[in-house]
PDB file of C-alpha atoms in Angstrom:
ATOM      1  CA  MET Q   1       0.000   0.000   0.000  1.00  0.00           C
ATOM      2  CA  HIS Q   2       1.382   3.398  -0.970  1.00  0.00           C
ATOM      3  CA  HIS Q   3       0.773   6.399   1.276  1.00  0.00           C
ATOM      4  CA  GLY Q   4       2.375   9.096  -0.809  1.00  0.00           C
ATOM      5  CA  ASN Q   5       2.914  12.181   1.350  1.00  0.00           C
ATOM      6  CA  ASP Q   6       1.908  10.561   4.626  1.00  0.00           C
ATOM      7  CA  ALA Q   7       5.502   9.710   5.485  1.00  0.00           C
ATOM      8  CA  GLN Q   8       6.449  11.748   8.551  1.00  0.00           C
ATOM      9  CA  ASN Q   9       9.876  13.008   9.353  1.00  0.00           C
ATOM     10  CA  ASN Q  10      10.589  12.211  12.969  1.00  0.00           C
ATOM     11  CA  ILE Q  11      13.640  13.721  14.584  1.00  0.00           C
ATOM     12  CA  TYR Q  12      14.609  12.554  18.049  1.00  0.00           C
ATOM     13  CA  THR Q  13      17.839  13.660  19.703  1.00  0.00           C
ATOM     14  CA  VAL Q  14      19.041  12.967  23.228  1.00  0.00           C
ATOM     15  CA  THR Q  15      21.872  14.694  25.067  1.00  0.00           C
ATOM     16  CA  TYR Q  16      22.943  14.318  28.656  1.00  0.00           C
ATOM     17  CA  ALA Q  17      25.291  15.797  31.222  1.00  0.00           C
ATOM     18  CA  ALA Q  18      26.599  14.419  34.496  1.00  0.00           C
ATOM     19  CA  TYR Q  19      28.081  16.292  37.446  1.00  0.00           C
ATOM     20  CA  LEU Q  20      29.835  14.795  40.445  1.00  0.00           C
ATOM     21  CA  ASN Q  21      30.141  16.886  43.613  1.00  0.00           C
ATOM     22  CA  GLU Q  22      31.817  14.762  46.307  1.00  0.00           C
ATOM     23  CA  ASN Q  23      29.384  11.837  46.714  1.00  0.00           C
ATOM     24  CA  ILE Q  24      26.476  13.524  44.916  1.00  0.00           C
ATOM     25  CA  LEU Q  25      25.922  12.517  41.299  1.00  0.00           C
ATOM     26  CA  SER Q  26      23.567  14.539  39.098  1.00  0.00           C
ATOM     27  CA  VAL Q  27      22.509  13.310  35.676  1.00  0.00           C
ATOM     28  CA  VAL Q  28      20.473  15.520  33.339  1.00  0.00           C
ATOM     29  CA  ILE Q  29      18.883  14.085  30.198  1.00  0.00           C
ATOM     30  CA  LYS Q  30      17.473  16.361  27.504  1.00  0.00           C
ATOM     31  CA  ALA Q  31      15.444  14.988  24.616  1.00  0.00           C
ATOM     32  CA  THR Q  32      14.174  16.883  21.581  1.00  0.00           C
ATOM     33  CA  LEU Q  33      11.327  15.375  19.598  1.00  0.00           C
ATOM     34  CA  LYS Q  34       9.947  16.645  16.310  1.00  0.00           C
ATOM     35  CA  GLU Q  35       7.216  14.512  14.740  1.00  0.00           C
ATOM     36  CA  GLY Q  36       6.009  15.506  11.290  1.00  0.00           C
ATOM     37  CA  ASN Q  37       4.093  18.779  11.497  1.00  0.00           C
ATOM     38  CA  ASN Q  38       3.653  18.677  15.273  1.00  0.00           C
ATOM     39  CA  ALA Q  39       5.309  21.345  17.374  1.00  0.00           C
ATOM     40  CA  GLN Q  40       8.791  20.437  18.513  1.00  0.00           C
ATOM     41  CA  LYS Q  41       8.973  19.451  22.158  1.00  0.00           C
ATOM     42  CA  VAL Q  42      11.900  19.345  24.552  1.00  0.00           C
ATOM     43  CA  THR Q  43      11.827  17.198  27.677  1.00  0.00           C
ATOM     44  CA  ILE Q  44      14.383  17.513  30.464  1.00  0.00           C
ATOM     45  CA  GLN Q  45      14.687  14.993  33.271  1.00  0.00           C
ATOM     46  CA  SER Q  46      17.233  15.009  36.054  1.00  0.00           C
ATOM     47  CA  TYR Q  47      18.283  12.515  38.687  1.00  0.00           C
ATOM     48  CA  VAL Q  48      20.312  13.333  41.803  1.00  0.00           C
ATOM     49  CA  TYR Q  49      21.839  10.501  43.819  1.00  0.00           C
ATOM     50  CA  ASN Q  50      23.944  10.120  46.899  1.00  0.00           C
ATOM     51  CA  ILE Q  51      26.299   7.486  45.513  1.00  0.00           C
ATOM     52  CA  SER Q  52      27.470   6.451  49.003  1.00  0.00           C
ATOM     53  CA  THR Q  53      23.952   5.408  50.032  1.00  0.00           C
ATOM     54  CA  ASN Q  54      22.487   4.873  46.542  1.00  0.00           C
ATOM     55  CA  GLU Q  55      19.538   7.088  47.453  1.00  0.00           C
ATOM     56  CA  GLU Q  56      17.866   9.753  45.380  1.00  0.00           C
ATOM     57  CA  ILE Q  57      18.054  13.217  46.959  1.00  0.00           C
ATOM     58  CA  THR Q  58      14.949  15.430  46.846  1.00  0.00           C
ATOM     59  CA  LEU Q  59      15.270  19.192  46.397  1.00  0.00           C
ATOM     60  CA  GLN Q  60      14.062  19.749  49.983  1.00  0.00           C
ATOM     61  CA  LYS Q  61      16.779  17.424  51.283  1.00  0.00           C
ATOM     62  CA  MET Q  62      19.373  19.155  49.090  1.00  0.00           C
ATOM     63  CA  LEU Q  63      18.395  22.551  50.524  1.00  0.00           C
ATOM     64  CA  GLU Q  64      18.890  21.101  54.023  1.00  0.00           C
ATOM     65  CA  ILE Q  65      22.283  19.648  53.068  1.00  0.00           C
ATOM     66  CA  LYS Q  66      23.366  23.055  51.758  1.00  0.00           C
ATOM     67  CA  GLY Q  67      21.818  24.925  54.701  1.00  0.00           C
ATOM     68  CA  LEU Q  68      19.533  27.009  52.472  1.00  0.00           C
ATOM     69  CA  ASN Q  69      16.296  28.572  53.679  1.00  0.00           C
ATOM     70  CA  SER Q  70      13.407  27.074  51.726  1.00  0.00           C
ATOM     71  CA  ASP Q  71      11.300  30.248  52.008  1.00  0.00           C
ATOM     72  CA  SER Q  72      13.956  32.350  50.319  1.00  0.00           C
ATOM     73  CA  VAL Q  73      14.453  29.653  47.667  1.00  0.00           C
ATOM     74  CA  GLN Q  74      10.666  29.640  47.107  1.00  0.00           C
ATOM     75  CA  ASP Q  75      10.834  33.432  46.644  1.00  0.00           C
ATOM     76  CA  GLN Q  76      13.639  33.020  44.107  1.00  0.00           C
ATOM     77  CA  ILE Q  77      11.552  30.493  42.169  1.00  0.00           C
ATOM     78  CA  LYS Q  78       8.598  32.918  42.108  1.00  0.00           C
ATOM     79  CA  GLU Q  79      10.806  35.813  40.957  1.00  0.00           C
ATOM     80  CA  THR Q  80      12.304  33.785  38.110  1.00  0.00           C
ATOM     81  CA  ILE Q  81       8.911  32.487  36.932  1.00  0.00           C
ATOM     82  CA  GLN Q  82       7.359  35.960  37.188  1.00  0.00           C
ATOM     83  CA  ALA Q  83      10.181  37.358  35.039  1.00  0.00           C
ATOM     84  CA  SER Q  84       9.491  34.635  32.444  1.00  0.00           C
ATOM     85  CA  ILE Q  85       5.764  35.461  32.545  1.00  0.00           C
ATOM     86  CA  ASN Q  86       6.507  39.145  31.937  1.00  0.00           C
ATOM     87  CA  TYR Q  87       8.881  38.280  29.107  1.00  0.00           C
ATOM     88  CA  SER Q  88       6.441  35.920  27.388  1.00  0.00           C
ATOM     89  CA  GLU Q  89       3.580  38.428  27.778  1.00  0.00           C
ATOM     90  CA  ASN Q  90       5.746  40.968  25.940  1.00  0.00           C
ATOM     91  CA  LEU Q  91       6.370  38.455  23.149  1.00  0.00           C
ATOM     92  CA  THR Q  92       2.653  37.592  23.010  1.00  0.00           C
ATOM     93  CA  SER Q  93       1.797  41.272  22.593  1.00  0.00           C
ATOM     94  CA  LEU Q  94       4.162  41.285  19.588  1.00  0.00           C
ATOM     95  CA  GLY Q  95       2.234  38.381  18.075  1.00  0.00           C
ATOM     96  CA  TYR Q  96       4.473  35.474  19.076  1.00  0.00           C
ATOM     97  CA  GLU Q  97       3.036  32.281  20.493  1.00  0.00           C
ATOM     98  CA  THR Q  98       4.500  31.473  23.903  1.00  0.00           C
ATOM     99  CA  PHE Q  99       3.888  28.894  26.601  1.00  0.00           C
ATOM    100  CA  LYS Q 100       1.475  30.201  29.233  1.00  0.00           C
ATOM    101  CA  ARG Q 101       2.781  29.885  32.780  1.00  0.00           C
ATOM    102  CA  ASN Q 102       0.635  30.178  35.903  1.00  0.00           C
ATOM    103  CA  ILE Q 103       2.589  31.570  38.874  1.00  0.00           C
ATOM    104  CA  ASN Q 104       0.199  29.811  41.296  1.00  0.00           C
ATOM    105  CA  ASP Q 105       0.716  26.385  39.746  1.00  0.00           C
ATOM    106  CA  GLU Q 106       1.507  23.694  42.344  1.00  0.00           C
ATOM    107  CA  MET Q 107       4.460  22.610  40.193  1.00  0.00           C
ATOM    108  CA  TYR Q 108       6.463  25.611  41.459  1.00  0.00           C
ATOM    109  CA  LYS Q 109       6.287  24.533  45.112  1.00  0.00           C
ATOM    110  CA  ILE Q 110       9.602  23.250  46.420  1.00  0.00           C
ATOM    111  CA  GLU Q 111       8.084  19.932  47.486  1.00  0.00           C
ATOM    112  CA  ASN Q 112       6.967  19.357  43.866  1.00  0.00           C
ATOM    113  CA  SER Q 113      10.176  20.647  42.281  1.00  0.00           C
ATOM    114  CA  ASN Q 114      12.334  17.547  42.081  1.00  0.00           C
ATOM    115  CA  ASN Q 115      13.573  18.165  38.561  1.00  0.00           C
ATOM    116  CA  TYR Q 116      16.852  19.796  39.563  1.00  0.00           C
ATOM    117  CA  PHE Q 117      20.552  19.117  39.596  1.00  0.00           C
ATOM    118  CA  LEU Q 118      23.647  20.044  41.536  1.00  0.00           C
ATOM    119  CA  GLY Q 119      25.934  21.481  38.873  1.00  0.00           C
ATOM    120  CA  PRO Q 120      29.412  22.969  38.737  1.00  0.00           C
ATOM    121  CA  ASN Q 121      30.498  24.735  41.942  1.00  0.00           C
ATOM    122  CA  ARG Q 122      27.734  22.900  43.839  1.00  0.00           C
ATOM    123  CA  SER Q 123      25.115  25.349  42.548  1.00  0.00           C
ATOM    124  CA  ILE Q 124      21.506  24.176  42.353  1.00  0.00           C
ATOM    125  CA  TYR Q 125      19.620  24.432  39.067  1.00  0.00           C
ATOM    126  CA  ILE Q 126      15.869  23.840  39.381  1.00  0.00           C
ATOM    127  CA  ILE Q 127      14.282  22.887  36.054  1.00  0.00           C
ATOM    128  CA  TYR Q 128      10.727  23.533  34.927  1.00  0.00           C
ATOM    129  CA  ALA Q 129      10.600  21.786  31.554  1.00  0.00           C
ATOM    130  CA  TYR Q 130       7.157  22.526  30.143  1.00  0.00           C
ATOM    131  CA  GLY Q 131       7.801  20.143  27.245  1.00  0.00           C
ATOM    132  CA  ASN Q 132       7.594  17.239  29.707  1.00  0.00           C
ATOM    133  CA  GLU Q 133       3.794  17.716  29.703  1.00  0.00           C
ATOM    134  CA  ASN Q 134       3.129  20.021  26.724  1.00  0.00           C
ATOM    135  CA  PRO Q 135       4.186  20.323  23.084  1.00  0.00           C
ATOM    136  CA  THR Q 136       6.702  23.109  23.699  1.00  0.00           C
ATOM    137  CA  THR Q 137      10.453  23.704  23.779  1.00  0.00           C
ATOM    138  CA  GLU Q 138      10.138  26.233  26.610  1.00  0.00           C
ATOM    139  CA  SER Q 139      11.595  25.739  30.064  1.00  0.00           C
ATOM    140  CA  ASP Q 140      12.671  27.811  33.042  1.00  0.00           C
ATOM    141  CA  ILE Q 141      15.774  27.207  35.085  1.00  0.00           C
ATOM    142  CA  VAL Q 142      16.042  28.710  38.560  1.00  0.00           C
ATOM    143  CA  TYR Q 143      19.670  29.137  39.583  1.00  0.00           C
ATOM    144  CA  ILE Q 144      20.453  28.980  43.292  1.00  0.00           C
ATOM    145  CA  ASN Q 145      24.003  29.679  44.310  1.00  0.00           C
TER     146      ASN Q 145
END
């Protein structure tokens, strides 16, 4: 059976990075998927392990380990997301399509924010990869020194 122009071009690329800070291993996997005429989507997934105990480390636990105040980290998350909202609203007013963020979304709470990694210089990077749930390439990264 011949389908003519039905053949889709699918492009799938995967890249990853790993960071080792003492006994804490962070692995970040980024995948880009483009199927036919569908919007391109980028997914980002991270895993943070204590390699001495073989346990995964939550963001809350990591903040404790680093002695960081979770309220001030929560404020930093809000500030970063609000800046992205302002930026994308500006683009929308110029006629661009952007991903719509909701500052009150539960996903931005620290206890729900376990997509993060401990990168170079032991800095924390919290990832909100909207392509994990939506057909978008947009993401926000909150940097906590």
